[in-house]
XYZ file of C-alpha atoms in Angstrom:
673
model
C -1.065 10.156 12.924
C -1.707 12.740 15.589
C -3.675 12.916 18.696
C -3.593 13.681 22.941
C -3.765 10.824 24.222
C -7.936 10.596 25.851
C -10.748 8.396 26.690
C -13.509 8.003 25.955
C -16.546 7.343 27.838
C -16.516 3.377 26.416
C -12.616 3.455 27.409
C -13.457 4.763 30.408
C -15.636 1.920 31.348
C -13.321 -0.728 29.523
C -9.718 -0.095 31.095
C -8.782 -2.662 34.398
C -6.326 -3.575 36.834
C -4.294 -6.400 34.495
C -2.873 -3.819 32.091
C -0.939 -2.522 35.043
C -0.247 -4.924 36.400
C 1.408 -6.760 32.807
C 3.392 -2.811 32.720
C 4.930 -3.258 35.676
C 6.090 -6.661 35.003
C 7.971 -5.538 31.953
C 11.662 -5.624 31.500
C 13.414 -2.618 32.255
C 15.654 -0.687 29.244
C 17.629 2.231 29.583
C 18.177 3.979 26.457
C 20.777 6.309 25.895
C 19.852 9.891 24.900
C 21.424 12.052 22.600
C 21.787 16.561 23.241
C 18.916 16.374 25.743
C 18.063 18.955 28.135
C 16.645 16.164 30.653
C 16.790 12.887 31.879
C 14.841 10.516 30.827
C 13.661 6.512 32.298
C 12.071 4.838 29.033
C 10.266 1.208 29.726
C 10.779 -1.039 26.548
C 8.369 -3.855 25.881
C 8.800 -6.284 23.251
C 5.028 -7.575 22.022
C 6.140 -9.755 19.391
C 5.859 -9.561 15.736
C 3.265 -6.365 14.409
C 2.227 -8.569 11.955
C 2.094 -12.026 10.558
C 0.628 -14.178 8.020
C 1.365 -15.287 4.348
C 0.778 -12.618 2.163
C 0.940 -12.804 -1.537
C 1.115 -10.453 -4.655
C 1.005 -12.741 -7.528
C -0.372 -16.070 -9.058
C -0.280 -18.647 -11.817
C -1.774 -22.148 -12.826
C 0.968 -24.133 -14.428
C -1.098 -27.561 -14.628
C -2.348 -28.618 -11.626
C -0.280 -26.781 -10.154
C -0.908 -22.925 -8.658
C 2.393 -20.993 -7.963
C 1.904 -17.904 -5.713
C 5.061 -14.890 -5.242
C 4.710 -13.338 -2.393
C 4.614 -10.239 -0.862
C 6.305 -7.426 1.637
C 8.001 -10.913 3.377
C 11.867 -11.388 3.527
C 12.658 -13.746 1.826
C 10.641 -13.386 -0.954
C 9.728 -16.718 -2.081
C 7.700 -18.470 -4.740
C 5.547 -21.227 -2.932
C 3.898 -24.493 -5.525
C 0.017 -25.248 -4.061
C -1.110 -28.795 -5.497
C -4.300 -28.484 -6.620
C -5.449 -31.987 -6.280
C -3.880 -32.253 -3.042
C -4.368 -28.412 -1.912
C -1.011 -28.635 -0.234
C 2.058 -26.475 -0.896
C 4.587 -29.225 -2.354
C 7.378 -27.030 -2.613
C 8.937 -23.198 -2.573
C 12.145 -21.394 -3.982
C 13.891 -18.842 -2.080
C 14.491 -15.651 -4.394
C 15.801 -13.793 -1.466
C 15.836 -9.887 -3.202
C 13.603 -6.840 -3.088
C 10.405 -7.203 -0.793
C 7.321 -8.416 -3.574
C 7.105 -10.777 -6.876
C 3.998 -9.387 -8.753
C 5.382 -11.184 -11.993
C 5.115 -14.484 -12.948
C 5.075 -15.647 -16.145
C 6.388 -19.383 -17.740
C 6.606 -20.945 -20.990
C 5.031 -22.772 -23.779
C 6.096 -26.048 -22.417
C 5.141 -25.287 -19.081
C 9.307 -26.380 -18.271
C 9.789 -22.692 -16.844
C 8.217 -20.385 -14.472
C 9.813 -17.026 -14.234
C 9.647 -14.753 -11.535
C 9.970 -10.583 -11.340
C 11.180 -8.794 -7.833
C 10.032 -5.628 -6.619
C 12.368 -3.411 -4.630
C 12.508 -0.266 -2.456
C 15.789 0.524 -4.139
C 18.242 -0.622 -6.524
C 19.810 -3.410 -4.239
C 22.091 -3.753 -7.969
C 21.116 -7.302 -7.786
C 18.712 -9.616 -10.603
C 15.718 -9.051 -10.843
C 14.692 -11.713 -12.912
C 14.618 -15.083 -11.993
C 13.425 -18.480 -13.374
C 12.700 -22.045 -11.603
C 12.729 -25.197 -13.338
C 9.257 -26.585 -12.730
C 10.740 -30.562 -13.623
C 13.303 -30.159 -10.730
C 11.321 -28.414 -8.104
C 14.117 -29.339 -5.039
C 16.425 -26.702 -6.832
C 15.943 -23.178 -5.923
C 15.382 -20.570 -9.005
C 18.236 -19.142 -11.164
C 18.915 -15.611 -10.989
C 19.255 -15.241 -14.615
C 19.359 -11.195 -15.311
C 18.204 -7.586 -14.521
C 15.981 -5.023 -15.976
C 17.493 -1.418 -15.027
C 14.166 -0.629 -14.771
C 14.316 -2.017 -11.091
C 10.905 -2.983 -10.370
C 9.618 -5.766 -12.575
C 5.705 -5.601 -12.962
C 4.324 -7.525 -15.393
C 6.637 -10.572 -17.276
C 5.716 -12.636 -20.726
C 6.943 -15.745 -22.341
C 6.390 -15.348 -26.325
C 6.258 -19.071 -28.072
C 9.890 -19.358 -29.020
C 10.730 -19.043 -24.831
C 12.080 -15.085 -25.374
C 11.100 -13.284 -22.502
C 9.868 -9.863 -21.680
C 9.168 -7.159 -18.894
C 8.161 -3.981 -17.839
C 8.030 -2.180 -14.813
C 9.695 1.271 -13.857
C 11.193 2.813 -11.346
C 10.749 6.286 -10.083
C 11.614 9.191 -12.320
C 11.831 7.462 -15.630
C 9.483 6.498 -18.352
C 9.652 3.036 -18.757
C 10.772 0.234 -20.858
C 10.498 -2.755 -22.813
C 13.215 -5.438 -22.007
C 13.705 -8.563 -23.406
C 15.483 -11.380 -21.939
C 17.040 -14.352 -24.463
C 17.415 -17.334 -22.946
C 19.847 -18.359 -25.641
C 22.431 -15.655 -25.032
C 21.532 -14.992 -21.447
C 21.405 -11.425 -22.049
C 18.742 -8.887 -21.102
C 18.351 -5.545 -23.636
C 16.506 -2.514 -23.264
C 14.074 -2.452 -26.794
C 13.479 0.894 -26.368
C 10.668 3.421 -24.006
C 7.324 3.788 -26.215
C 5.890 6.394 -24.119
C 8.371 9.129 -22.894
C 5.557 10.589 -20.329
C 4.410 7.183 -19.106
C 5.386 6.673 -15.341
C 4.487 2.852 -14.961
C 3.782 0.050 -17.093
C 1.882 -2.980 -15.661
C 1.034 -5.349 -18.631
C 2.832 -6.996 -20.613
C 1.886 -9.795 -23.492
C 4.072 -11.732 -26.373
C 2.618 -13.466 -30.037
C 5.365 -14.900 -32.440
C 5.681 -11.474 -33.906
C 4.370 -8.394 -31.600
C 4.753 -7.834 -28.025
C 2.127 -5.731 -26.521
C 3.529 -3.307 -24.117
C 0.580 -1.857 -21.701
C 1.369 1.682 -19.481
C 0.260 4.687 -17.986
C 0.179 6.901 -14.196
C -0.770 4.392 -12.085
C 1.973 5.844 -9.624
C 2.963 9.522 -10.126
C 0.103 11.030 -12.289
C -0.507 14.634 -13.015
C 2.623 16.949 -14.029
C 1.922 16.487 -17.618
C 2.356 12.051 -17.105
C 0.576 10.346 -19.735
C -2.381 8.146 -19.500
C -3.507 4.582 -20.951
C -1.169 3.747 -23.296
C -0.979 0.387 -25.424
C 2.124 0.237 -27.959
C 2.825 -2.669 -30.249
C 6.251 -3.233 -30.667
C 7.017 -5.515 -33.655
C 9.787 -8.035 -33.234
C 11.072 -8.500 -36.182
C 10.874 -4.505 -37.232
C 12.181 -3.725 -33.698
C 9.313 -0.298 -33.634
C 6.748 0.758 -31.468
C 3.432 1.572 -33.229
C 0.286 3.561 -29.892
C -2.438 0.716 -30.739
C -4.507 2.162 -28.052
C -8.319 2.467 -28.299
C -9.138 6.087 -27.889
C -12.347 5.455 -25.784
C -9.448 3.766 -23.043
C -7.148 7.355 -23.280
C -8.834 8.882 -20.486
C -8.158 6.073 -17.898
C -5.112 6.159 -15.625
C -3.200 3.057 -17.091
C -3.341 0.121 -19.163
C -3.839 -2.713 -16.557
C -4.000 -6.201 -18.125
C -3.464 -8.114 -21.725
C -4.290 -11.490 -22.276
C -3.540 -13.123 -26.119
C -6.775 -15.743 -26.465
C -6.529 -17.159 -30.106
C -6.360 -14.175 -33.017
C -7.511 -11.720 -30.374
C -5.739 -9.356 -28.052
C -7.590 -9.053 -24.729
C -6.941 -5.594 -22.686
C -8.566 -4.070 -19.256
C -7.551 -0.710 -17.776
C -7.645 0.956 -14.558
C -9.963 3.335 -13.559
C -10.574 6.458 -11.488
C -13.007 9.157 -12.500
C -14.748 6.495 -14.398
C -15.240 2.714 -14.627
C -12.508 0.188 -15.432
C -12.900 -1.151 -19.824
C -12.497 -4.467 -20.788
C -11.660 -4.310 -25.105
C -10.894 -7.438 -27.241
C -9.371 -6.106 -30.460
C -8.431 -8.471 -33.550
C -4.274 -9.383 -33.958
C -4.909 -9.749 -37.365
C -6.305 -5.638 -37.292
C -5.654 -3.850 -34.294
C -8.133 -1.193 -35.459
C -10.924 -3.974 -35.465
C -11.902 -3.992 -31.691
C -14.686 -3.632 -28.952
C -14.806 -1.881 -25.654
C -16.752 -2.653 -23.020
C -17.356 -0.497 -19.822
C -17.893 -1.898 -16.577
C -18.564 -1.506 -12.983
C -15.045 -1.431 -11.563
C -12.232 0.386 -10.471
C -10.147 -1.964 -12.162
C -10.384 -4.729 -14.156
C -7.323 -7.248 -13.743
C -6.597 -11.750 -13.912
C -7.422 -11.970 -17.278
C -8.241 -15.756 -18.114
C -10.483 -16.943 -21.419
C -12.519 -19.922 -21.453
C -13.613 -19.740 -25.275
C -15.738 -16.851 -26.147
C -15.978 -15.528 -22.341
C -13.351 -13.916 -20.802
C -13.294 -13.830 -16.739
C -11.450 -11.248 -15.045
C -11.592 -9.603 -11.366
C -11.981 -6.156 -9.467
C -12.423 -4.740 -6.339
C -16.029 -5.941 -6.504
C -14.896 -9.759 -6.819
C -15.102 -11.642 -9.881
C -16.875 -11.097 -13.400
C -17.033 -12.504 -17.032
C -17.681 -11.057 -19.855
C -19.040 -12.267 -23.078
C -17.226 -11.611 -26.254
C -20.069 -12.269 -28.297
C -23.284 -10.163 -26.150
C -20.391 -7.539 -24.972
C -22.346 -8.254 -20.962
C -20.865 -8.104 -18.141
C -21.901 -10.110 -15.472
C -20.616 -11.557 -12.153
C -19.862 -14.945 -11.409
C -22.059 -17.138 -9.423
C -20.528 -19.139 -6.179
C -21.478 -19.670 -2.614
C -18.669 -18.083 -1.797
C -17.682 -15.096 0.827
C -15.649 -12.537 -0.312
C -12.541 -13.014 -2.136
C -10.866 -9.322 -1.259
C -8.258 -8.691 -3.310
C -7.314 -11.033 -6.688
C -3.251 -11.565 -7.306
C -4.399 -14.471 -9.532
C -6.944 -16.016 -11.628
C -6.918 -19.382 -14.255
C -9.658 -20.872 -15.895
C -9.265 -24.703 -16.778
C -11.677 -27.932 -16.895
C -14.878 -25.927 -15.829
C -13.336 -24.638 -12.663
C -12.090 -21.141 -11.669
C -8.919 -20.866 -9.421
C -9.009 -17.042 -7.459
C -6.045 -16.800 -5.148
C -6.955 -13.961 -3.073
C -4.801 -11.544 -1.047
C -6.478 -13.064 2.760
C -4.435 -15.910 1.685
C -6.260 -18.713 0.643
C -7.260 -20.583 -3.013
C -10.728 -20.317 -4.310
C -11.664 -23.269 -6.458
C -15.362 -21.851 -8.159
C -17.339 -24.779 -10.179
C -18.562 -22.181 -12.827
C -21.329 -24.605 -13.829
C -22.559 -24.919 -10.292
C -21.833 -22.241 -8.461
C -19.971 -24.122 -5.732
C -16.709 -23.162 -4.369
C -13.706 -25.088 -2.136
C -11.597 -22.558 -0.171
C -8.068 -23.474 1.103
C -6.513 -21.411 3.398
C -2.927 -21.545 2.768
C -1.133 -20.974 6.045
C -3.043 -24.867 7.700
C -1.860 -25.733 3.932
C 2.034 -25.228 3.892
C 2.466 -21.812 3.255
C 5.388 -20.615 5.212
C 3.776 -17.722 7.847
C 6.233 -15.142 8.433
C 6.792 -11.295 10.045
C 5.663 -8.438 7.656
C 7.115 -4.829 7.222
C 4.219 -3.177 8.767
C 1.874 0.140 8.014
C -0.401 2.221 10.184
C -0.930 1.727 13.690
C -3.538 2.921 16.715
C -3.584 1.980 19.977
C -5.850 2.363 22.948
C -6.061 0.639 26.836
C -7.354 -2.551 25.682
C -5.606 -3.365 21.732
C -2.685 -2.144 19.820
C -3.664 -2.571 15.918
C -0.950 -3.062 13.135
C -1.872 -2.627 9.524
C -0.234 -4.771 6.336
C -1.140 -5.815 3.446
C -4.898 -7.472 2.803
C -4.621 -7.579 6.980
C -4.604 -5.107 10.390
C -3.313 -7.126 13.418
C -5.218 -6.472 16.679
C -2.853 -7.668 20.080
C -4.418 -7.998 23.054
C -2.353 -5.831 25.439
C -4.535 -8.168 28.605
C -3.153 -11.679 27.182
C -0.900 -10.661 24.369
C -2.577 -12.457 21.540
C -2.777 -10.992 18.296
C -4.925 -12.524 15.610
C -5.420 -10.956 12.076
C -8.366 -9.442 10.623
C -9.145 -9.061 6.917
C -9.646 -5.572 5.337
C -8.827 -5.461 1.393
C -5.683 -3.491 0.385
C -3.451 -1.801 2.854
C -3.852 0.211 6.185
C -1.954 3.181 5.884
C -2.817 5.098 9.262
C -5.525 4.468 11.882
C -7.364 6.064 15.183
C -8.899 4.101 17.934
C -11.829 5.887 19.603
C -13.706 4.775 22.200
C -12.699 1.295 22.005
C -13.618 1.590 17.729
C -10.681 1.176 15.173
C -10.587 3.453 12.145
C -8.475 3.288 9.102
C -7.595 5.160 6.131
C -7.385 2.206 3.239
C -5.489 1.646 0.520
C -6.170 1.591 -2.199
C -8.929 3.261 -3.502
C -10.880 1.679 -0.203
C -11.415 5.016 1.641
C -12.143 4.671 5.409
C -12.706 1.533 6.917
C -13.866 0.244 11.292
C -13.681 -2.049 13.354
C -16.137 -2.965 16.594
C -14.243 -5.662 18.819
C -17.672 -5.420 20.487
C -19.802 -5.962 17.621
C -17.719 -6.860 14.191
C -16.115 -9.870 13.183
C -14.337 -8.438 10.574
C -13.681 -4.709 9.392
C -15.873 -3.253 7.164
C -16.136 0.323 4.983
C -17.308 3.226 6.723
C -17.059 5.213 3.691
C -16.496 6.063 0.962
C -14.570 8.867 -1.721
C -13.369 9.424 -4.822
C -11.821 7.078 -5.773
C -8.794 8.633 -7.781
C -8.007 10.262 -3.777
C -6.396 6.515 -3.514
C -3.820 6.743 -0.926
C -4.523 7.903 2.305
C -1.642 8.950 4.445
C -2.753 10.504 8.060
C -5.576 9.609 10.369
C -6.419 12.080 13.352
C -9.685 13.203 15.367
C -10.955 16.734 15.885
C -12.386 16.311 19.105
C -13.859 19.735 18.555
C -15.317 19.187 15.745
C -16.572 15.119 16.073
C -14.352 14.565 13.205
C -12.214 12.132 11.638
C -9.546 14.019 9.303
C -7.720 12.080 6.911
C -5.084 13.665 4.097
C -4.960 11.643 0.728
C -2.738 11.650 -2.628
C -4.084 11.106 -5.635
C -1.642 8.543 -7.517
C -2.944 8.999 -11.305
C -4.315 12.884 -11.092
C -2.118 14.683 -8.854
C -2.411 16.675 -6.030
C -4.733 15.058 -3.073
C -6.742 16.210 -0.431
C -8.450 16.438 3.389
C -11.484 13.964 3.558
C -14.039 14.377 7.368
C -15.972 11.573 8.578
C -18.493 12.911 11.195
C -18.676 10.190 13.810
C -21.673 11.930 15.533
C -23.525 12.266 12.128
C -21.799 10.035 9.384
C -21.557 13.000 7.168
C -18.333 12.534 5.114
C -16.865 15.271 2.336
C -14.110 15.596 0.320
C -12.086 18.746 -0.008
C -10.257 17.961 -2.992
C -6.549 19.787 -3.660
C -6.763 22.052 -0.248
C -3.033 23.160 -0.728
C -2.985 23.224 -4.699
C -2.828 21.391 -7.364
C 0.340 19.228 -7.422
C 0.667 19.048 -3.448
C -0.881 16.011 -1.755
C -2.173 16.054 1.635
C 1.192 14.435 3.938
C 0.102 15.208 7.241
C -2.509 16.304 9.050
C -2.893 18.122 12.512
C -5.725 20.102 14.199
C -5.874 22.234 17.447
C -9.591 24.255 18.362
C -11.466 22.458 15.727
C -8.368 23.919 13.093
C -7.248 21.399 10.953
C -3.315 22.004 9.922
C -2.356 20.769 6.832
C 1.196 19.966 5.534
C 1.876 19.394 1.543
C 4.043 17.225 -0.030
C 5.164 18.012 -3.984
C 6.631 14.459 -5.876
C 6.649 15.876 -9.170
C 9.692 18.758 -10.053
C 6.583 21.430 -10.482
C 5.697 23.685 -8.089
C 6.476 24.501 -4.815
C 6.407 21.907 -2.219
C 5.861 21.965 1.762
C 3.109 24.530 1.595
C 1.075 24.814 5.551
C -2.558 25.430 5.058
C -4.510 25.970 8.201
C -8.492 24.689 6.967
C -11.609 24.590 8.244
C -12.825 21.364 7.729
C -16.234 22.297 8.813
C -16.759 24.718 6.454
C -14.121 23.392 3.730
C -12.336 26.263 3.128
C -8.792 28.132 3.966
C -8.390 30.301 6.677
C -3.980 30.770 5.892
C -1.181 29.486 4.333
C 2.344 29.853 4.776
C 5.695 28.733 2.909
C 8.379 27.319 4.652
C 11.851 28.481 4.713
C 13.538 27.479 1.594
C 16.239 25.334 3.717
C 13.004 23.333 4.724
C 11.112 23.205 0.895
C 11.747 19.290 0.890
C 8.139 18.620 1.535
C 6.136 17.363 4.796
C 7.054 14.510 6.566
C 4.867 15.214 9.725
C 2.756 17.046 11.748
C 1.858 17.133 15.517
C 0.327 20.129 18.225
C 1.647 20.540 21.164
C 0.094 24.090 22.453
C 0.074 26.941 20.261
C 3.443 25.348 18.724
C 2.644 23.662 15.598
C 6.140 20.811 15.027
C 6.541 19.497 11.763
C 9.310 16.966 9.925
C 10.248 17.571 6.112
C 10.987 14.410 3.988
C 15.028 15.493 4.591
C 14.886 15.933 8.100
C 14.297 19.555 8.303
C 12.572 20.153 11.614
C 10.035 23.306 12.385
C 8.180 24.640 14.937
C 5.277 27.168 13.966
C 3.700 29.886 16.208
C 0.068 29.250 15.725
C -0.916 32.230 17.568
C 1.733 34.998 15.666
C 1.322 32.923 12.487
C 5.047 32.435 12.092
C 7.630 30.078 11.973
C 9.574 30.498 15.491
C 12.411 27.649 15.152
C 13.996 25.584 12.565
C 17.016 22.565 12.747
C 18.231 20.009 10.530
C 17.698 16.197 11.892
C 18.694 15.036 9.136
C 20.714 12.692 11.299
C 17.819 11.349 13.428
C 15.728 11.318 10.636
C 16.676 11.416 7.141
C 13.638 10.722 5.185
C 9.495 9.707 6.076
C 8.894 11.000 9.784
C 5.738 10.270 11.989
C 4.994 11.642 15.201
C 2.244 12.403 18.139
C 1.443 14.176 21.508
C 1.997 11.789 24.386
C 1.520 13.650 27.832
C 2.686 17.219 27.051
C 5.560 16.257 24.251
C 6.122 15.542 21.120
C 7.567 12.628 19.743
C 8.776 11.202 16.340
C 9.852 8.670 14.887
C 11.447 7.518 11.748
C 13.418 4.277 10.033
C 15.887 4.341 12.361
C 15.232 6.146 15.420
C 12.608 7.196 18.366
C 13.272 10.901 19.396
C 11.230 13.754 21.140
C 11.590 16.739 21.347
C 11.743 19.683 24.725
C 8.512 21.487 24.748
C 10.192 24.476 26.121
C 13.651 24.907 23.900
C 12.392 22.378 21.339
C 15.951 20.887 21.255
C 15.665 17.126 20.477
C 16.600 13.647 22.448
C 16.730 10.363 21.292
C 14.795 7.844 23.138
C 15.525 4.350 21.247
C 18.700 4.967 19.302
C 19.190 2.177 16.320
C 14.700 0.885 16.643
C 14.920 0.084 12.894
C 11.191 -0.430 12.161
C 10.790 -2.928 9.356
C 7.926 -0.242 7.767
C 6.365 -1.116 4.126
C 5.416 2.702 3.526
C 6.628 5.215 6.302
C 7.188 5.125 9.945
C 4.723 5.418 12.467
C 4.152 5.757 15.840
C 0.926 5.985 18.174
C 0.079 6.538 22.397
C -2.813 4.834 23.945
C -4.602 6.215 26.530
C -2.264 6.319 29.619
C 0.238 7.793 27.164
C 2.732 4.923 26.264
C 4.284 4.686 22.726
C 3.693 1.902 19.840
C 5.866 1.678 17.538
C 7.903 -1.006 15.910
C 11.525 -2.339 16.428
C 12.488 -4.445 13.671
C 9.425 -6.387 13.045
C 8.414 -6.449 16.327
C 5.671 -4.355 18.061
C 7.061 -2.397 20.670
C 5.516 -0.628 23.451
C 7.698 2.246 24.939
C 6.717 3.886 28.111
C 8.746 6.677 28.238
C 8.990 9.195 31.847
C 11.948 12.505 30.955
C 12.612 14.954 33.821
C 11.185 18.261 32.671
């Protein structure tokens, strides 16, 4: 996110004196500087937790209780929501990792297994078991898969547990946990070109392994693949229905009697649903859907229920007709759990509520998990945007709005994740992951955010949002997780016209960063694959949709772009390994480089404020001298709790906003130049 603070017409009308009084009353803290060429006075104001909620990533009904796994919260935990009382009646803390995507129960309903997602290999167990007969006793760690992340679990009828997931840069294996011996064993890698396994199912004789390229697509990665593992012979067979092979990934599996239900995540085509005969897997039917993803499969007889990005649907295995589930509830958001029992569908929403839907009557009861007893705590955060009135902080399925006049924060609902954002004339604009395009929120008109513009669904991961004031365009750099490469999105705030420019750098490089000057967009490339260049800079005409020129960075800086910012005629850039460069845009040449790995070891963000370019990493807030380009520290050890890379933004007065730990902070920096 990069821009020079400016005040729109509406912002001028709304600005008030209360904000100035609040700033004057803020505590004064002076941060030491490193190798600085000028003195500075730095005021830091703590604005409280960036976003607080009970976020979730999995749910499973066992008997009359729904067990729900947390997301992006520390410590990780599973809560038990009792349906008859609609209360959270127990919980267990797992403690490792950041999220729980995988839950599975054994056939007796006594043991609940949970799998962990982590950002880095902690060398700790990632498979846990909770004895539901003694819920007051905590879950215990039972093993560790070397693939780091567990995305799905299945328990065979004999109690053997199977796990799938992955780790970046390595093809996923099928893992087995034997409760009798306590050992976790790799059963092999069925698809060496897969980048992630999302689903697993097990019978007495066979384990089904579903994988593909939901993350890390392109560069020869395989697409949807389904393998059958013969438990007795120890061999894999590829049983992928050919009609599903062009979808990026297998998404979900469900064993129902003598049938296997299979679903995909779509990309350039809608997702699909298949029903396969277990005695003869070559006998199957495939039904297309209208969704981008089909997941959370559950069944009642011949009716399959599932969730898509557009809500709940059903499919009759007899007629192959897909229809929405009718009920009187509102938006369910991103659904992470769906179970059918006794005429009721129980859907668990990423908005942190449980919806009980009477299928016959079409009525529903919604219970918010926070008031029901779920622990509400600070999340690691994503995009930040600010003006004189509000600061917005992105989280999972929500955006926190901080009112700078009274210090109050409310959480707005928005599906997925606001990866980056911008405020223009008092209106919020976000780039929304995954495949949600651009969303907007006007605090004077809207109760909740809503979608502004859709873009090609395979361009699913927006990364950087900035505003081109010359052309009155919002510019968004994006990545395609499934196909590789990326895009530049443009949206006209004046006319509503939009465009998506696919692979403006090249077929492998995504658009990690976007900056703008005099109506030209500057795109910073990043390449997650092992092939081709990385870190290419492209000057792009966002109106004509064409490249103007490009340069490749020096060899020492070809580690992928992390962030860009413009000040005057200079384009500042940081790489993903702390390399720093400055390009003189008038002569189109790199005129300065430096190694700042000590301050910026990985992802970073930059913003231009009051004529100075600031940067933030996972550890430090820093600034660059506009004459010498020397770096100096503004806030050391800021250590923001970021979910997918750091962010920094500035309001209309040039004050900076970023994270210190889990708390949002405002930083007023007055360097003497």
